[in-house]
XYZ file of C-alpha atoms in Angstrom:
473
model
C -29.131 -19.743 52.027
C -29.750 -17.408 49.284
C -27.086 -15.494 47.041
C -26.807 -12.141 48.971
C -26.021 -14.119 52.610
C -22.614 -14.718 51.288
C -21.721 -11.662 50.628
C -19.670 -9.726 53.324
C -21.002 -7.868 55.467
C -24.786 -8.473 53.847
C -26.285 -8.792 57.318
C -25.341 -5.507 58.553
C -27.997 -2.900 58.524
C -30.582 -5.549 57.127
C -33.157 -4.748 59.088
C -33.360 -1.390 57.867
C -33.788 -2.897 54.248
C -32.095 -1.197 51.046
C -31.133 2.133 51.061
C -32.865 4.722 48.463
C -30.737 4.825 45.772
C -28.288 1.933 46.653
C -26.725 -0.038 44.084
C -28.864 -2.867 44.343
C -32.025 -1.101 43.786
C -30.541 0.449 40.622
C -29.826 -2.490 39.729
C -33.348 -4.217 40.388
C -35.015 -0.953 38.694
C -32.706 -1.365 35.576
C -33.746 -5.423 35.156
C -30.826 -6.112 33.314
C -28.211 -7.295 36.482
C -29.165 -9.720 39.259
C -29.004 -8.479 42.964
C -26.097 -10.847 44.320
C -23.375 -9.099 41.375
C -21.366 -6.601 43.525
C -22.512 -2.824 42.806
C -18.867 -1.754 40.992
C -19.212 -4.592 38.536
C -22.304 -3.781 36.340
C -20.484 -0.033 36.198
C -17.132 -1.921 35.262
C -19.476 -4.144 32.793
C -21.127 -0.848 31.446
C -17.058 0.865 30.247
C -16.289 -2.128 28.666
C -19.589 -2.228 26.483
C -18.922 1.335 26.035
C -15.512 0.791 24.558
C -16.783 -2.180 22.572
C -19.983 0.268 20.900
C -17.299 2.899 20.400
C -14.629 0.294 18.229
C -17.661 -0.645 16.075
C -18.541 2.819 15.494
C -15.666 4.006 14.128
C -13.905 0.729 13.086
C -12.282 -1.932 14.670
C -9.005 -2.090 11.983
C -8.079 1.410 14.044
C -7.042 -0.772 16.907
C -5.339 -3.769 15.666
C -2.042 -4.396 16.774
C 1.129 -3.023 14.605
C 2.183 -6.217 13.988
C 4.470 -4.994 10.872
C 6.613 -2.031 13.696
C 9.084 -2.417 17.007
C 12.248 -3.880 17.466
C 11.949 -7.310 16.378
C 10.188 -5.987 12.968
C 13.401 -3.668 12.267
C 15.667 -6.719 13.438
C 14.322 -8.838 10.557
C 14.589 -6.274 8.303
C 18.661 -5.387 9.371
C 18.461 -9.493 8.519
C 17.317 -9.553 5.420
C 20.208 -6.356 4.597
C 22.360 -8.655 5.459
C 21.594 -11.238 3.497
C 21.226 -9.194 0.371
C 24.528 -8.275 1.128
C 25.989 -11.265 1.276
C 24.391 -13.240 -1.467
C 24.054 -10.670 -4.260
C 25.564 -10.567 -7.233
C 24.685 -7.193 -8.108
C 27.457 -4.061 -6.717
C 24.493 -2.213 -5.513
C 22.575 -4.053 -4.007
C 25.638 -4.891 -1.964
C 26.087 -1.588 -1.165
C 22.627 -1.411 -0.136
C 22.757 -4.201 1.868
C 25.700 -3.477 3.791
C 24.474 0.041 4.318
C 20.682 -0.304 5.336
C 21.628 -3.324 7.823
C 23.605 -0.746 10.380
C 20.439 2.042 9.733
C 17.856 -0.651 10.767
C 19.969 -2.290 13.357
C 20.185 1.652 14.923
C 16.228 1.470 14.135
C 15.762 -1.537 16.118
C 17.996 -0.185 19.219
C 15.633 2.734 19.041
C 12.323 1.378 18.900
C 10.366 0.039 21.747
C 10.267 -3.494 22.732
C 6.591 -4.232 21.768
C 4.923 -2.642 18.758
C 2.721 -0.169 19.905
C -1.783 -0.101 19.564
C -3.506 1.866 17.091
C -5.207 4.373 19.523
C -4.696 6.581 22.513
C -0.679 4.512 22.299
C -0.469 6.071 19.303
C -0.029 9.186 21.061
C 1.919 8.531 23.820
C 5.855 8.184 24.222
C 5.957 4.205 23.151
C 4.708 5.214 19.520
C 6.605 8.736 19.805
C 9.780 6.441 19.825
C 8.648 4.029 17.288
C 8.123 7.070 14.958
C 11.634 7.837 15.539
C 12.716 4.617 14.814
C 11.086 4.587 11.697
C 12.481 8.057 10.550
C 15.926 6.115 11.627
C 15.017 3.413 9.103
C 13.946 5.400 6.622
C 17.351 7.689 6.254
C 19.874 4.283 6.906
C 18.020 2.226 4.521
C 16.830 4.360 1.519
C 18.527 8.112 1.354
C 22.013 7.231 2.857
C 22.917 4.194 0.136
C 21.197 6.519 -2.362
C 23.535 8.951 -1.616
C 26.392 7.255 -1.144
C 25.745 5.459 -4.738
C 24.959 8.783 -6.392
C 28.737 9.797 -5.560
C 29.658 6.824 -6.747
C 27.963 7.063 -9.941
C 26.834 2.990 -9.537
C 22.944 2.200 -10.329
C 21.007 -0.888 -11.803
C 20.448 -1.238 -15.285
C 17.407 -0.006 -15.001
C 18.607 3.498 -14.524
C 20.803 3.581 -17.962
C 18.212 2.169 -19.453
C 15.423 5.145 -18.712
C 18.107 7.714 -19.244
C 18.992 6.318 -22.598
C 15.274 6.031 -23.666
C 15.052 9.943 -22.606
C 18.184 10.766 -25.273
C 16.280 8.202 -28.101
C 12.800 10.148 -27.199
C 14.040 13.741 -27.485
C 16.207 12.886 -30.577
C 14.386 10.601 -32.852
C 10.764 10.809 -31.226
C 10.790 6.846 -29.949
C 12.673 5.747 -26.771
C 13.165 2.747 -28.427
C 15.994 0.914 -30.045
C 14.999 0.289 -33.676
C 16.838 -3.363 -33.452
C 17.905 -4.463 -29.894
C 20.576 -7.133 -30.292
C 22.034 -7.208 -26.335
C 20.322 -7.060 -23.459
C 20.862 -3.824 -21.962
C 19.409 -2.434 -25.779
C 15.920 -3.336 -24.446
C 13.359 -1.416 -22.883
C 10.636 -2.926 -21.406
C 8.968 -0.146 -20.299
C 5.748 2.438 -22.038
C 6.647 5.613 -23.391
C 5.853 7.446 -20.075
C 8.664 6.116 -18.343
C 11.508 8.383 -20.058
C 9.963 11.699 -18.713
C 12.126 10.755 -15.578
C 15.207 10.399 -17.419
C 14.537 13.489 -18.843
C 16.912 15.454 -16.654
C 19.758 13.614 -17.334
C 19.471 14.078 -21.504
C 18.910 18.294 -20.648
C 22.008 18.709 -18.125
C 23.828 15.456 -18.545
C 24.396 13.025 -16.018
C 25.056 14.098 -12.215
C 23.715 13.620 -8.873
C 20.686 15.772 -9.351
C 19.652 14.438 -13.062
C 20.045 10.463 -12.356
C 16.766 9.140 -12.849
C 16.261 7.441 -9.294
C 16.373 10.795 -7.841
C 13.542 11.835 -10.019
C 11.170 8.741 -9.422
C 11.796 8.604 -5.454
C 10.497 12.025 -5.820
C 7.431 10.918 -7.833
C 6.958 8.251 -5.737
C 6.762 10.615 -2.391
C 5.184 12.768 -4.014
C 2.104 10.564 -4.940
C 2.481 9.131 -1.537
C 1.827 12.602 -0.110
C -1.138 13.447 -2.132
C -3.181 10.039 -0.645
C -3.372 12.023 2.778
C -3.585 9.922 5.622
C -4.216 6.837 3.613
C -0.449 5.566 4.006
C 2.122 5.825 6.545
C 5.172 7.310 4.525
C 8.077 6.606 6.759
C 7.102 3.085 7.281
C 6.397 2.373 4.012
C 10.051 4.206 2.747
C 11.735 2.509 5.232
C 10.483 -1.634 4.192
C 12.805 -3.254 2.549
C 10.975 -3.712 -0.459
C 10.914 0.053 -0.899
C 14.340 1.402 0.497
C 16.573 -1.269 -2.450
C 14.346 -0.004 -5.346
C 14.462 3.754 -3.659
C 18.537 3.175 -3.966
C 19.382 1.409 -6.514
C 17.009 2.097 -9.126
C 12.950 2.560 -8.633
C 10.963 2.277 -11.926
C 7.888 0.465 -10.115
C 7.367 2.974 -6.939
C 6.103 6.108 -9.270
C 3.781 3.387 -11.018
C 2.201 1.818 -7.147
C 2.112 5.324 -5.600
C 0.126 6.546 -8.711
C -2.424 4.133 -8.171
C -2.744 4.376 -4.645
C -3.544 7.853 -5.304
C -5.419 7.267 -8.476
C -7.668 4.931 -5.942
C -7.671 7.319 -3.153
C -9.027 9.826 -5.538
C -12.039 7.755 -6.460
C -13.349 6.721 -3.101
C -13.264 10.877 -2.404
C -15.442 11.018 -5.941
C -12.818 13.048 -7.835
C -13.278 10.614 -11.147
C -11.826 13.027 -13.430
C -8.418 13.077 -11.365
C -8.929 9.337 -10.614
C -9.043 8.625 -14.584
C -5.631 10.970 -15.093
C -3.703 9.892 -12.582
C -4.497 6.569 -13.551
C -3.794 7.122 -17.134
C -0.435 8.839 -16.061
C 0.594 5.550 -14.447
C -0.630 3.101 -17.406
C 1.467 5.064 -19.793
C 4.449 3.807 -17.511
C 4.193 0.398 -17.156
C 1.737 -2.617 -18.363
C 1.205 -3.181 -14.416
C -1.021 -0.373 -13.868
C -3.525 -1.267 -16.043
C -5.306 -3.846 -13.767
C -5.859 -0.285 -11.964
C -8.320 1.610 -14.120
C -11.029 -1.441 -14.234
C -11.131 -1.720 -10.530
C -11.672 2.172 -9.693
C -14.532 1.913 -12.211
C -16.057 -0.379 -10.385
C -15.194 1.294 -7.490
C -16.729 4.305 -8.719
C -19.601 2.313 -10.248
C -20.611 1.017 -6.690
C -19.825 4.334 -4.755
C -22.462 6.362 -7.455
C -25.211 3.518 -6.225
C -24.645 3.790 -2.637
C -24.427 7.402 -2.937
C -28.851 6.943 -4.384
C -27.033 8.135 -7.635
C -27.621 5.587 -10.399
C -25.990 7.788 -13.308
C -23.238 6.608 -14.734
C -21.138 9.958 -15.436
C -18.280 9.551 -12.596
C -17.449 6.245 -14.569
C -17.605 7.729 -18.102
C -15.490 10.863 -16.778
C -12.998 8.713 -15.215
C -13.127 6.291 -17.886
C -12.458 8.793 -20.883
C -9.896 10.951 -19.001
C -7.890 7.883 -18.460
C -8.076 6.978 -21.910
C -7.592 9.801 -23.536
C -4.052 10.148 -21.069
C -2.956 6.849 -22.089
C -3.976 7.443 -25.987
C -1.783 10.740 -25.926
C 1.289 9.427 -24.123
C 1.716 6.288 -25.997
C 0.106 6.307 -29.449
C 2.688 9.130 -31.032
C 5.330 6.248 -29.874
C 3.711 3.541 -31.574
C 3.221 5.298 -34.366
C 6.692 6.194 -34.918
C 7.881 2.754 -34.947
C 5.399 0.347 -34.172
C 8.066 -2.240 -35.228
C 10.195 -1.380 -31.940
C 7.301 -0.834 -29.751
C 6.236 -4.293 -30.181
C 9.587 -5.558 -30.113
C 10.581 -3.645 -26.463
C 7.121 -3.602 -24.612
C 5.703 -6.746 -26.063
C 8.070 -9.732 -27.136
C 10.742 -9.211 -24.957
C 8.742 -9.609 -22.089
C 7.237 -12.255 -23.223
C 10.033 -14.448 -23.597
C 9.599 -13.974 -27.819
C 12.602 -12.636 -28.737
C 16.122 -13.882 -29.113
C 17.616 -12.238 -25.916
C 15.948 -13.823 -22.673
C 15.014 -11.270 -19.767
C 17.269 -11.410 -16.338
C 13.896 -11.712 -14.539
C 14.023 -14.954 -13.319
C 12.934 -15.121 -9.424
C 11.912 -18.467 -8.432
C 8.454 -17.695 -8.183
C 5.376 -19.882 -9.496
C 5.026 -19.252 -12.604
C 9.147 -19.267 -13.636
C 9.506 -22.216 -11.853
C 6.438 -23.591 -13.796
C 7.718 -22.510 -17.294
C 11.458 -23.590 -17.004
C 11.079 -26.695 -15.001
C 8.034 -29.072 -16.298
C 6.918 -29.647 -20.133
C 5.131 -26.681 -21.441
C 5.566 -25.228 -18.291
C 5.517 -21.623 -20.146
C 2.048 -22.531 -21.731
C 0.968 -23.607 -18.675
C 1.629 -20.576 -16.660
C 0.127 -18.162 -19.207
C -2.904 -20.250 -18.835
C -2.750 -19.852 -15.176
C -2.441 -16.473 -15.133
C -4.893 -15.862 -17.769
C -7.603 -17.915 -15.663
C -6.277 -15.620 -12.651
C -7.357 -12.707 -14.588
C -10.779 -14.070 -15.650
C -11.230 -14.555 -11.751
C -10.422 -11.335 -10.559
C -12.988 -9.781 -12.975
C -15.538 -12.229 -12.194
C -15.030 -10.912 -8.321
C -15.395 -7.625 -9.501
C -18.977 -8.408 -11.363
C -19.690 -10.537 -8.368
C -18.710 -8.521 -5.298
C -17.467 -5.116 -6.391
C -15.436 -3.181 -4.036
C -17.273 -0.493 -2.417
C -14.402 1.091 -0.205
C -11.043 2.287 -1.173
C -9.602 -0.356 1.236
C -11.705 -2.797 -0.549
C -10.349 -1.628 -3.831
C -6.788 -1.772 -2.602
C -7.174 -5.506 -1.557
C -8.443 -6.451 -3.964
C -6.138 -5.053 -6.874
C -3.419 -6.669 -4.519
C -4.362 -9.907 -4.292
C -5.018 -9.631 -8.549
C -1.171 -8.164 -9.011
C 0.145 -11.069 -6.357
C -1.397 -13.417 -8.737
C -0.440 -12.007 -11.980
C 3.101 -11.458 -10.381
C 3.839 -14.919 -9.425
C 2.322 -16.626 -12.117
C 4.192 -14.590 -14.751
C 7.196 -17.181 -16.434
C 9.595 -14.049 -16.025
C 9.363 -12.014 -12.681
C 11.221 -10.270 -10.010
C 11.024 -10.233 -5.876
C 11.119 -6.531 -6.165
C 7.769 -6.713 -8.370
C 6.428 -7.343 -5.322
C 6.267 -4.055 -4.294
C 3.130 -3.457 -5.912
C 0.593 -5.630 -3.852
C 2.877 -4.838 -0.741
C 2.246 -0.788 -0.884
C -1.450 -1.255 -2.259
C -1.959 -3.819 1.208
C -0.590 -1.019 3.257
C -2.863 1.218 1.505
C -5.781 -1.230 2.115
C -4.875 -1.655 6.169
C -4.357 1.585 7.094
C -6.651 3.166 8.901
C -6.388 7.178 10.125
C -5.657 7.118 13.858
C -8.101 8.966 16.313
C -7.511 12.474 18.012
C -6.252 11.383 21.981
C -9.319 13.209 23.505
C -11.814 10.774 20.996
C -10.259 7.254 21.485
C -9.476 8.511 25.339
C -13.051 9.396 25.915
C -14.232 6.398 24.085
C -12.201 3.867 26.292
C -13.094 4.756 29.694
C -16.509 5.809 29.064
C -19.889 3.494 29.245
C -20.476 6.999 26.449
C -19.284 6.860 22.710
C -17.493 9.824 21.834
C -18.864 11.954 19.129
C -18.924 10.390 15.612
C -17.115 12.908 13.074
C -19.276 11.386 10.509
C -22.145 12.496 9.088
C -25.530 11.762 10.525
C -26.363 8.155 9.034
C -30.032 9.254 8.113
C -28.912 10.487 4.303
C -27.810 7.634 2.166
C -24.974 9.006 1.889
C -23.822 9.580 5.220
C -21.143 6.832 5.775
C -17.441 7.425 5.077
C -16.467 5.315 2.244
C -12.588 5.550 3.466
């Protein structure tokens, strides 16, 4: 008995053999599906190798699951508000606790049970109530306990401290403390980081001057100018951005200026690349890592591009130093005494009056608990260093995404492996991972068209003939 005698009804009609046209002559005429498959299947078969071709084309990332979104995501998040309320020591986090737990419990009621598909869900009412939800998070957990410790005038130290370096800059031309003695005298930060307390030194202090107000604003700001490249009420509403959004910010305008400093390069702007860059090394010491890997980035983008000239990475390179040179070097050469003292020592662990940053990460855990712990974990982190430049020499990032990864897998390193360091440092490789696994969401009539079609939908990308014709974003 052969394969097709099975089949119902396969008798009937026999003698008059196959039909012109039928599915089974198709099917013998196309060689590629044997006669006893039913005739719906191979058109079934055809869809689904349709929908695969079309997530190749334009990126399979687009369609991963939001694992990070939905109910149990803002659940674990009114969690950990709880337990920052609980356990703190610090007034506002308290405050922040106790307020973002009820904004992402609401956040949670409002989402949908399962965390929605990036694609044609995306789109539809499952993801239109996630967004909600996250707009719901956003507001409980960063601008209500902002606003509620604005009027009542409580911040982290953080805040006096970058208003007080605003008052030293205008007056005496250094932000510094000539000799630091406590520990609120200190300033950790570069030179660029009292333009946000300038407000407060003009007008004095208020609701409208304090200094968190003016870096949340950076911060969305920069967020804004990457585009599509991060999802802004998701990322305002994590934890790890809605307490520094609150209570006192300093890293956010630093991670959002490299995300767009990044975002700038893989579109070939080098010369805004280099300043934006420069703008956020003259605020802290943890931008820096930033500038070497958009050079590369820039370096390998030229190449793939059939350009072999270096200029992008000269433009970018001088406008970044040149920003840096002009923000900080009038500081140091006012005092170069204080500089070293604030930016340099006291970071370090060098001078008299130990820093407060003391998470139990790697590297503190290393330095306080084992003999020569603290040499140890500088050596650590300095061989963590030579490796991420190695990987750059070795496989440079050719993608923004790329770039993004890998400057946050260098800062995770650098960040635990530090003797002093914070949780909240975090922040850093947590908004430049976002930035690296995002991925722009496709129009409903493209990723429709391209899932129940054996077709691919038109490509918005350029033909693939130039060498230049792939996206690099």
């Amino acid at each position: 008995m052969d394969g097709t005698a099975a089949l119902p009804g396969a008798g009937k009609g026999s003698d008059k053999g196959p039909e012109k046209g039928s599915g089974e002559e198709k099917d013998k005429e196309a060689g590629t599906t044997p006669a006893w498959i039913p005739a719906r299947l191979p058109a079934r078969i055809r869809a689904l190798n349709g929908r695969w071709r079309r997530i190749r084309a334009v990126g399979a990332s687009r369609y991963r699951p939001r694992t990070l979104s939905g109910r149990w995501w803002w659940a674990a998040c009114a969690l950990a508000a709880l337990a920052t309320a609980a356990l703190s020591t610090r007034g506002p986090r308290r405050v922040w606790g106790a307020v973002a737990a009820a904004g992402y419990a609401a956040a949670a009621w409002l989402s949908p049970s399962r965390p929605t598909d990036r694609g044609p869900a995306d789109y539809g009412p499952a993801a239109s109530r996630g967004r909600r939800a996250a707009a719901v998070a956003a507001s409980g957990a960063a601008l209500l306990p902002l606003l509620i410790l604005l009027a009542a005038g409580r911040a982290q130290l953080e805040v006096e401290v970058v208003a007080r370096s605003a008052s030293l800059l205008l007056a005496t031309g250094s932000p510094y403390v000539p000799h630091p003695e406590a520990l609120a005298d200190f300033d950790p930060y570069l030179p660029g980081m009292a333009v946000f307390g300038i407000p407060e030194a003009l007008f004095g202090a208020g609701p409208l001057t304090d200094p968190r107000v003016w870096t949340g604003a950076a911060f969305l700001a920069a967020l804004a100018a990457c585009g599509r490249g991060l999802p802004p009420l998701w990322t305002a509403a994590c934890p790890l951005v809605a307490l520094p959004l609150a209570v006192g910010g300093v890293d956010l305008p630093v991670v959002a200026l490299m995300c767009l400093g990044l975002t700038l390069a893989g579109r070939g702007r080098a010369g805004g690349a280099g300043l934006v860059l420069g703008l956020a090394a003259a605020l802290k010491w943890t931008a820096w890592p930033a500038l070497p890997v958009c050079l590369v980035l820039l370096r390998t983008r030229s190449r793939r591009d059939g350009d072999q000239g270096s200029r992008p990475v000269l433009r970018c390179a001088v406008t970044g130093a040149v920003t840096v040179a002009v923000l900080v070097l009038p500081v140091v050469v006012r005092d170069p005494a204080a500089f070293l003292t604030h930016v340099v020592a006291f970071p370090l662990g060098l001078t008299d009056t130990v820093s407060t940053a003391a998470s139990p990460l790697p590297g503190h855990l290393l330095a306080t608990r084992a003999p020569g712990g603290r040499a140890a974990a500088v050596l650590l982190l300095a061989v963590s260093a030579l490796l991420m430049a190695v990987s750059l020499v070795v496989r440079p990032p050719g993608t923004v995404a790329a770039a993004a990864s890998r400057l946050a897998l260098g800062l995770l390193l650098a960040l635990s492996l530090m003797p002093a360091s914070r949780f909240g440092y975090l922040v850093h490789p947590l908004v430049l991972a976002v930035l690296a696994s995002h991925r722009t969401p496709l129009p409903p009539e493209a990723s429709v068209e391209g899932a129940t079609s054996g077709v691919p939908a038109p490509s918005r990308e350029r033909a693939p003939d130039a060498p230049h014709a792939r996206r690099h974003q």
